[in-house]
Amino acid sequence: MRKRLALVVVGCLALVGCSAAWDGYDPPEPPTLTTPSTGASLAGLGFTNAIGEAIWLPTGVLITFFADQPNLVIAAGVIEEAELVEDYLRVTLPGLGWEITADAPGGLLFTKDDWQGAYAVGADNWALTVRND
């Protein structure tokens, strides 16, 4: 009984000693991620790279070209859907944890952790690239 009491007292003293070192700093809460209510992730469209879970496109978008590598993901589509894709990305990227670092008509730049992304509209198509090098 005395040994238990001694252990409890020592444990309490250790906790009190540790709590005295608190400097009043509380680390920030991680951002809450929001999965879009419409559309599909690149992973849902068949991309195998893990970053594909963090990039979504509008429902029914036609992908005419893609690349799915460990350090690079590319999706491209028809010009008729370019404005739809651009507006969708502008709305959904922040909720998925991306920071949009540049935004202009026909182009976006964005980052998340070690990944950098770009969206651009060309004469005949749109393209989305995400890479981590």
Short mmCIF file of N, CA and C in Angstrom, two decimals:
data_model
loop_
_atom_site.label_atom_id
_atom_site.label_comp_id
_atom_site.label_asym_id
_atom_site.label_seq_id
_atom_site.Cartn_x
_atom_site.Cartn_y
_atom_site.Cartn_z
N MET A 1 0.82 -1.17 0.00
CA MET A 1 0.00 0.00 0.00
C MET A 1 0.88 1.26 0.00
N ARG A 2 1.92 1.26 0.84
CA ARG A 2 2.81 2.42 0.91
C ARG A 2 3.55 2.62 -0.42
N LYS A 3 3.92 1.50 -1.07
CA LYS A 3 4.62 1.60 -2.34
C LYS A 3 3.70 2.26 -3.39
N ARG A 4 2.43 1.86 -3.40
CA ARG A 4 1.49 2.46 -4.35
C ARG A 4 1.31 3.94 -4.07
N LEU A 5 1.16 4.28 -2.82
CA LEU A 5 0.99 5.68 -2.45
C LEU A 5 2.23 6.48 -2.85
N ALA A 6 3.40 5.91 -2.61
CA ALA A 6 4.63 6.59 -3.00
C ALA A 6 4.70 6.77 -4.51
N LEU A 7 4.30 5.77 -5.29
CA LEU A 7 4.29 5.88 -6.74
C LEU A 7 3.30 6.94 -7.21
N VAL A 8 2.15 7.01 -6.57
CA VAL A 8 1.15 8.02 -6.94
C VAL A 8 1.69 9.41 -6.65
N VAL A 9 2.32 9.60 -5.50
CA VAL A 9 2.87 10.90 -5.14
C VAL A 9 3.98 11.30 -6.11
N VAL A 10 4.87 10.36 -6.42
CA VAL A 10 5.96 10.64 -7.36
C VAL A 10 5.38 10.97 -8.73
N GLY A 11 4.37 10.22 -9.16
CA GLY A 11 3.74 10.49 -10.45
C GLY A 11 3.10 11.87 -10.48
N CYS A 12 2.42 12.25 -9.42
CA CYS A 12 1.80 13.58 -9.36
C CYS A 12 2.85 14.68 -9.38
N LEU A 13 3.93 14.49 -8.65
CA LEU A 13 5.01 15.48 -8.64
C LEU A 13 5.64 15.61 -10.03
N ALA A 14 5.78 14.49 -10.71
CA ALA A 14 6.35 14.53 -12.06
C ALA A 14 5.42 15.30 -13.00
N LEU A 15 4.12 15.07 -12.87
CA LEU A 15 3.18 15.80 -13.71
C LEU A 15 3.18 17.29 -13.41
N VAL A 16 3.24 17.63 -12.14
CA VAL A 16 3.28 19.04 -11.76
C VAL A 16 4.55 19.69 -12.30
N GLY A 17 5.65 19.00 -12.21
CA GLY A 17 6.91 19.53 -12.73
C GLY A 17 6.85 19.73 -14.23
N CYS A 18 6.21 18.80 -14.95
CA CYS A 18 6.10 18.94 -16.40
C CYS A 18 5.16 20.08 -16.78
N SER A 19 4.10 20.25 -16.02
CA SER A 19 3.14 21.29 -16.38
C SER A 19 3.72 22.68 -16.15
N ALA A 20 4.70 22.80 -15.28
CA ALA A 20 5.31 24.10 -15.04
C ALA A 20 6.09 24.59 -16.25
N ALA A 21 6.47 23.67 -17.14
CA ALA A 21 7.26 24.05 -18.30
C ALA A 21 6.39 24.57 -19.45
N TRP A 22 5.07 24.52 -19.35
CA TRP A 22 4.18 24.97 -20.42
C TRP A 22 4.38 26.45 -20.66
N ASP A 23 4.57 26.82 -21.89
CA ASP A 23 4.87 28.22 -22.22
C ASP A 23 3.67 28.98 -22.78
N GLY A 24 2.50 28.37 -22.77
CA GLY A 24 1.31 29.05 -23.23
C GLY A 24 1.08 28.92 -24.72
N TYR A 25 1.94 28.22 -25.44
CA TYR A 25 1.78 28.07 -26.88
C TYR A 25 0.97 26.83 -27.18
N ASP A 26 -0.10 27.00 -27.91
CA ASP A 26 -0.88 25.88 -28.40
C ASP A 26 -0.66 25.80 -29.90
N PRO A 27 -0.19 24.66 -30.42
CA PRO A 27 0.04 24.56 -31.86
C PRO A 27 -1.27 24.74 -32.61
N PRO A 28 -1.20 25.28 -33.82
CA PRO A 28 -2.43 25.48 -34.58
C PRO A 28 -3.07 24.15 -34.96
N GLU A 29 -4.37 24.16 -35.05
CA GLU A 29 -5.10 22.97 -35.47
C GLU A 29 -4.86 22.76 -36.96
N PRO A 30 -4.71 21.52 -37.39
CA PRO A 30 -4.56 21.29 -38.83
C PRO A 30 -5.83 21.73 -39.56
N PRO A 31 -5.70 22.20 -40.79
CA PRO A 31 -6.89 22.65 -41.51
C PRO A 31 -7.86 21.51 -41.74
N THR A 32 -9.13 21.83 -41.73
CA THR A 32 -10.16 20.85 -42.02
C THR A 32 -10.30 20.73 -43.53
N LEU A 33 -10.15 19.53 -44.04
CA LEU A 33 -10.27 19.30 -45.47
C LEU A 33 -11.73 19.07 -45.83
N THR A 34 -12.11 19.58 -46.99
CA THR A 34 -13.49 19.45 -47.46
C THR A 34 -13.50 18.73 -48.78
N THR A 35 -14.13 17.57 -48.81
CA THR A 35 -14.28 16.83 -50.04
C THR A 35 -15.43 17.46 -50.84
N PRO A 36 -15.21 17.74 -52.11
CA PRO A 36 -16.28 18.34 -52.91
C PRO A 36 -17.55 17.47 -52.92
N SER A 37 -18.70 18.11 -52.98
CA SER A 37 -19.96 17.36 -53.00
C SER A 37 -20.28 16.82 -54.39
N THR A 38 -19.63 17.37 -55.41
CA THR A 38 -19.80 16.86 -56.77
C THR A 38 -18.43 16.67 -57.39
N GLY A 39 -18.38 15.90 -58.45
CA GLY A 39 -17.11 15.66 -59.13
C GLY A 39 -16.50 14.35 -58.70
N ALA A 40 -15.26 14.15 -59.12
CA ALA A 40 -14.52 12.93 -58.79
C ALA A 40 -13.05 13.23 -58.64
N SER A 41 -12.42 12.52 -57.73
CA SER A 41 -10.97 12.67 -57.57
C SER A 41 -10.28 12.00 -58.75
N LEU A 42 -9.04 12.40 -58.99
CA LEU A 42 -8.27 11.72 -60.03
C LEU A 42 -8.13 10.24 -59.69
N ALA A 43 -8.00 9.94 -58.39
CA ALA A 43 -7.92 8.54 -57.97
C ALA A 43 -9.21 7.81 -58.35
N GLY A 44 -10.34 8.48 -58.18
CA GLY A 44 -11.62 7.88 -58.55
C GLY A 44 -11.76 7.68 -60.06
N LEU A 45 -10.97 8.43 -60.82
CA LEU A 45 -10.97 8.31 -62.27
C LEU A 45 -9.93 7.31 -62.77
N GLY A 46 -9.24 6.64 -61.83
CA GLY A 46 -8.30 5.59 -62.21
C GLY A 46 -6.83 5.92 -62.03
N PHE A 47 -6.50 7.14 -61.61
CA PHE A 47 -5.09 7.47 -61.35
C PHE A 47 -4.64 6.71 -60.11
N THR A 48 -3.42 6.20 -60.13
CA THR A 48 -2.92 5.40 -59.00
C THR A 48 -2.00 6.18 -58.06
N ASN A 49 -1.48 7.32 -58.50
CA ASN A 49 -0.62 8.14 -57.65
C ASN A 49 -1.45 8.66 -56.47
N ALA A 50 -0.92 8.59 -55.26
CA ALA A 50 -1.66 8.98 -54.05
C ALA A 50 -2.15 10.42 -54.10
N ILE A 51 -1.44 11.32 -54.77
CA ILE A 51 -1.87 12.71 -54.82
C ILE A 51 -3.19 12.83 -55.59
N GLY A 52 -3.55 11.82 -56.33
CA GLY A 52 -4.82 11.80 -57.05
C GLY A 52 -6.04 11.94 -56.15
N GLU A 53 -5.90 11.60 -54.87
CA GLU A 53 -7.01 11.79 -53.91
C GLU A 53 -7.23 13.26 -53.61
N ALA A 54 -6.21 14.10 -53.83
CA ALA A 54 -6.28 15.52 -53.45
C ALA A 54 -6.57 16.44 -54.63
N ILE A 55 -6.84 15.88 -55.79
CA ILE A 55 -7.20 16.68 -56.97
C ILE A 55 -8.52 16.13 -57.50
N TRP A 56 -9.49 17.01 -57.63
CA TRP A 56 -10.80 16.62 -58.13
C TRP A 56 -11.13 17.39 -59.40
N LEU A 57 -11.95 16.77 -60.24
CA LEU A 57 -12.44 17.40 -61.46
C LEU A 57 -13.96 17.31 -61.48
N PRO A 58 -14.60 18.19 -62.24
CA PRO A 58 -16.06 18.15 -62.30
C PRO A 58 -16.58 16.83 -62.88
N THR A 59 -17.78 16.48 -62.50
CA THR A 59 -18.41 15.26 -62.99
C THR A 59 -18.51 15.28 -64.51
N GLY A 60 -18.14 14.17 -65.14
CA GLY A 60 -18.31 14.00 -66.57
C GLY A 60 -17.29 14.66 -67.47
N VAL A 61 -16.25 15.26 -66.90
CA VAL A 61 -15.23 15.91 -67.73
C VAL A 61 -14.50 14.86 -68.56
N LEU A 62 -14.30 15.17 -69.83
CA LEU A 62 -13.61 14.26 -70.75
C LEU A 62 -12.10 14.49 -70.65
N ILE A 63 -11.36 13.46 -70.23
CA ILE A 63 -9.90 13.54 -70.18
C ILE A 63 -9.36 12.92 -71.47
N THR A 64 -8.64 13.73 -72.23
CA THR A 64 -8.12 13.28 -73.53
C THR A 64 -6.67 12.83 -73.48
N PHE A 65 -5.97 13.20 -72.40
CA PHE A 65 -4.57 12.81 -72.21
C PHE A 65 -4.32 12.75 -70.72
N PHE A 66 -3.50 11.79 -70.29
CA PHE A 66 -3.12 11.74 -68.87
C PHE A 66 -1.75 11.09 -68.72
N ALA A 67 -1.10 11.44 -67.61
CA ALA A 67 0.13 10.79 -67.18
C ALA A 67 -0.02 10.57 -65.68
N ASP A 68 0.44 9.43 -65.20
CA ASP A 68 0.27 9.06 -63.80
C ASP A 68 1.58 8.42 -63.32
N GLN A 69 2.51 9.26 -62.86
CA GLN A 69 3.82 8.81 -62.42
C GLN A 69 4.00 9.16 -60.95
N PRO A 70 4.98 8.57 -60.26
CA PRO A 70 5.17 8.85 -58.83
C PRO A 70 5.41 10.33 -58.51
N ASN A 71 6.06 11.07 -59.40
CA ASN A 71 6.35 12.47 -59.11
C ASN A 71 5.58 13.43 -60.01
N LEU A 72 4.66 12.93 -60.83
CA LEU A 72 3.97 13.77 -61.80
C LEU A 72 2.61 13.19 -62.17
N VAL A 73 1.62 14.07 -62.16
CA VAL A 73 0.28 13.71 -62.64
C VAL A 73 -0.13 14.78 -63.64
N ILE A 74 -0.64 14.34 -64.78
CA ILE A 74 -1.15 15.26 -65.80
C ILE A 74 -2.53 14.79 -66.23
N ALA A 75 -3.43 15.74 -66.37
CA ALA A 75 -4.73 15.47 -66.97
C ALA A 75 -5.00 16.62 -67.94
N ALA A 76 -5.50 16.28 -69.11
CA ALA A 76 -5.83 17.31 -70.11
C ALA A 76 -7.17 16.97 -70.72
N GLY A 77 -7.86 18.01 -71.20
CA GLY A 77 -9.18 17.79 -71.77
C GLY A 77 -9.51 18.80 -72.85
N VAL A 78 -10.73 18.74 -73.32
CA VAL A 78 -11.18 19.55 -74.46
C VAL A 78 -11.43 20.99 -74.05
N ILE A 79 -11.19 21.90 -74.97
CA ILE A 79 -11.30 23.33 -74.71
C ILE A 79 -12.72 23.72 -74.29
N GLU A 80 -13.72 23.03 -74.77
CA GLU A 80 -15.10 23.36 -74.42
C GLU A 80 -15.38 23.23 -72.93
N GLU A 81 -14.59 22.44 -72.22
CA GLU A 81 -14.79 22.26 -70.78
C GLU A 81 -13.78 23.05 -69.93
N ALA A 82 -12.93 23.83 -70.56
CA ALA A 82 -11.84 24.53 -69.86
C ALA A 82 -12.36 25.47 -68.77
N GLU A 83 -13.36 26.28 -69.09
CA GLU A 83 -13.87 27.23 -68.10
C GLU A 83 -14.52 26.51 -66.92
N LEU A 84 -15.26 25.44 -67.20
CA LEU A 84 -15.87 24.63 -66.15
C LEU A 84 -14.81 24.07 -65.21
N VAL A 85 -13.74 23.49 -65.77
CA VAL A 85 -12.66 22.90 -64.96
C VAL A 85 -11.96 23.99 -64.15
N GLU A 86 -11.65 25.10 -64.79
CA GLU A 86 -10.95 26.19 -64.09
C GLU A 86 -11.77 26.71 -62.90
N ASP A 87 -13.04 26.97 -63.12
CA ASP A 87 -13.90 27.46 -62.03
C ASP A 87 -14.02 26.43 -60.92
N TYR A 88 -14.13 25.15 -61.29
CA TYR A 88 -14.24 24.07 -60.31
C TYR A 88 -12.98 23.98 -59.46
N LEU A 89 -11.81 24.03 -60.10
CA LEU A 89 -10.54 23.98 -59.37
C LEU A 89 -10.41 25.17 -58.42
N ARG A 90 -10.77 26.34 -58.87
CA ARG A 90 -10.68 27.55 -58.06
C ARG A 90 -11.50 27.40 -56.77
N VAL A 91 -12.64 26.75 -56.86
CA VAL A 91 -13.52 26.57 -55.70
C VAL A 91 -13.07 25.41 -54.82
N THR A 92 -12.63 24.29 -55.41
CA THR A 92 -12.39 23.07 -54.63
C THR A 92 -10.96 22.92 -54.10
N LEU A 93 -9.96 23.49 -54.76
CA LEU A 93 -8.58 23.28 -54.32
C LEU A 93 -8.34 23.71 -52.87
N PRO A 94 -8.77 24.90 -52.43
CA PRO A 94 -8.51 25.28 -51.03
C PRO A 94 -9.10 24.31 -50.01
N GLY A 95 -10.29 23.81 -50.26
CA GLY A 95 -10.90 22.86 -49.34
C GLY A 95 -10.18 21.52 -49.29
N LEU A 96 -9.45 21.21 -50.35
CA LEU A 96 -8.68 19.97 -50.41
C LEU A 96 -7.26 20.16 -49.85
N GLY A 97 -6.97 21.34 -49.30
CA GLY A 97 -5.69 21.59 -48.67
C GLY A 97 -4.66 22.28 -49.53
N TRP A 98 -5.03 22.71 -50.72
CA TRP A 98 -4.11 23.40 -51.63
C TRP A 98 -4.17 24.90 -51.38
N GLU A 99 -3.05 25.57 -51.57
CA GLU A 99 -3.00 27.02 -51.54
C GLU A 99 -2.84 27.52 -52.97
N ILE A 100 -3.79 28.33 -53.42
CA ILE A 100 -3.68 28.91 -54.75
C ILE A 100 -2.73 30.09 -54.63
N THR A 101 -1.61 30.02 -55.36
CA THR A 101 -0.57 31.05 -55.26
C THR A 101 -0.61 32.06 -56.40
N ALA A 102 -1.30 31.72 -57.47
CA ALA A 102 -1.49 32.67 -58.59
C ALA A 102 -2.79 32.30 -59.28
N ASP A 103 -3.53 33.32 -59.67
CA ASP A 103 -4.85 33.11 -60.27
C ASP A 103 -5.08 34.18 -61.33
N ALA A 104 -5.25 33.76 -62.56
CA ALA A 104 -5.53 34.67 -63.67
C ALA A 104 -6.44 33.94 -64.65
N PRO A 105 -7.18 34.66 -65.47
CA PRO A 105 -8.03 33.98 -66.44
C PRO A 105 -7.20 33.01 -67.29
N GLY A 106 -7.61 31.75 -67.28
CA GLY A 106 -6.90 30.74 -68.07
C GLY A 106 -5.72 30.10 -67.37
N GLY A 107 -5.49 30.42 -66.09
CA GLY A 107 -4.34 29.81 -65.41
C GLY A 107 -4.42 29.89 -63.90
N LEU A 108 -3.94 28.85 -63.25
CA LEU A 108 -3.83 28.79 -61.79
C LEU A 108 -2.50 28.14 -61.43
N LEU A 109 -1.90 28.59 -60.33
CA LEU A 109 -0.76 27.90 -59.72
C LEU A 109 -1.18 27.59 -58.30
N PHE A 110 -0.77 26.43 -57.79
CA PHE A 110 -1.17 26.03 -56.44
C PHE A 110 -0.15 25.07 -55.84
N THR A 111 -0.10 25.03 -54.51
CA THR A 111 0.86 24.17 -53.80
C THR A 111 0.18 23.46 -52.63
N LYS A 112 0.76 22.34 -52.28
CA LYS A 112 0.34 21.58 -51.09
C LYS A 112 1.54 20.73 -50.66
N ASP A 113 2.05 21.01 -49.48
CA ASP A 113 3.22 20.30 -48.99
C ASP A 113 4.35 20.36 -50.02
N ASP A 114 4.84 19.22 -50.49
CA ASP A 114 5.93 19.17 -51.46
C ASP A 114 5.45 19.23 -52.91
N TRP A 115 4.16 19.35 -53.12
CA TRP A 115 3.59 19.30 -54.46
C TRP A 115 3.31 20.70 -54.99
N GLN A 116 3.56 20.90 -56.29
CA GLN A 116 3.24 22.15 -56.98
C GLN A 116 2.34 21.78 -58.15
N GLY A 117 1.32 22.61 -58.35
CA GLY A 117 0.39 22.33 -59.44
C GLY A 117 0.18 23.54 -60.32
N ALA A 118 -0.30 23.27 -61.53
CA ALA A 118 -0.62 24.34 -62.48
C ALA A 118 -1.79 23.89 -63.33
N TYR A 119 -2.61 24.86 -63.68
CA TYR A 119 -3.70 24.65 -64.62
C TYR A 119 -3.57 25.72 -65.68
N ALA A 120 -3.68 25.33 -66.94
CA ALA A 120 -3.55 26.30 -68.03
C ALA A 120 -4.51 25.94 -69.17
N VAL A 121 -5.00 26.98 -69.81
CA VAL A 121 -5.86 26.82 -70.97
C VAL A 121 -5.05 27.20 -72.20
N GLY A 122 -5.06 26.31 -73.17
CA GLY A 122 -4.38 26.58 -74.44
C GLY A 122 -5.39 26.89 -75.53
N ALA A 123 -4.95 26.85 -76.76
CA ALA A 123 -5.82 27.15 -77.90
C ALA A 123 -6.85 26.04 -78.13
N ASP A 124 -6.46 24.79 -77.88
CA ASP A 124 -7.34 23.66 -78.19
C ASP A 124 -7.72 22.79 -76.99
N ASN A 125 -7.10 23.03 -75.84
CA ASN A 125 -7.38 22.17 -74.69
C ASN A 125 -7.00 22.87 -73.39
N TRP A 126 -7.29 22.21 -72.29
CA TRP A 126 -6.84 22.62 -70.96
C TRP A 126 -5.92 21.52 -70.44
N ALA A 127 -5.04 21.88 -69.52
CA ALA A 127 -4.15 20.88 -68.92
C ALA A 127 -3.91 21.21 -67.45
N LEU A 128 -3.83 20.17 -66.67
CA LEU A 128 -3.56 20.25 -65.23
C LEU A 128 -2.34 19.40 -64.97
N THR A 129 -1.33 19.98 -64.31
CA THR A 129 -0.13 19.21 -63.93
C THR A 129 0.11 19.39 -62.45
N VAL A 130 0.55 18.32 -61.81
CA VAL A 130 0.92 18.36 -60.40
C VAL A 130 2.20 17.54 -60.27
N ARG A 131 3.23 18.15 -59.67
CA ARG A 131 4.50 17.46 -59.54
C ARG A 131 5.14 17.76 -58.17
N ASN A 132 6.04 16.89 -57.76
CA ASN A 132 6.70 17.08 -56.46
C ASN A 132 8.22 17.07 -56.55
N ASP A 133 8.79 17.63 -57.59
CA ASP A 133 10.25 17.64 -57.68
C ASP A 133 10.84 19.01 -57.51
#
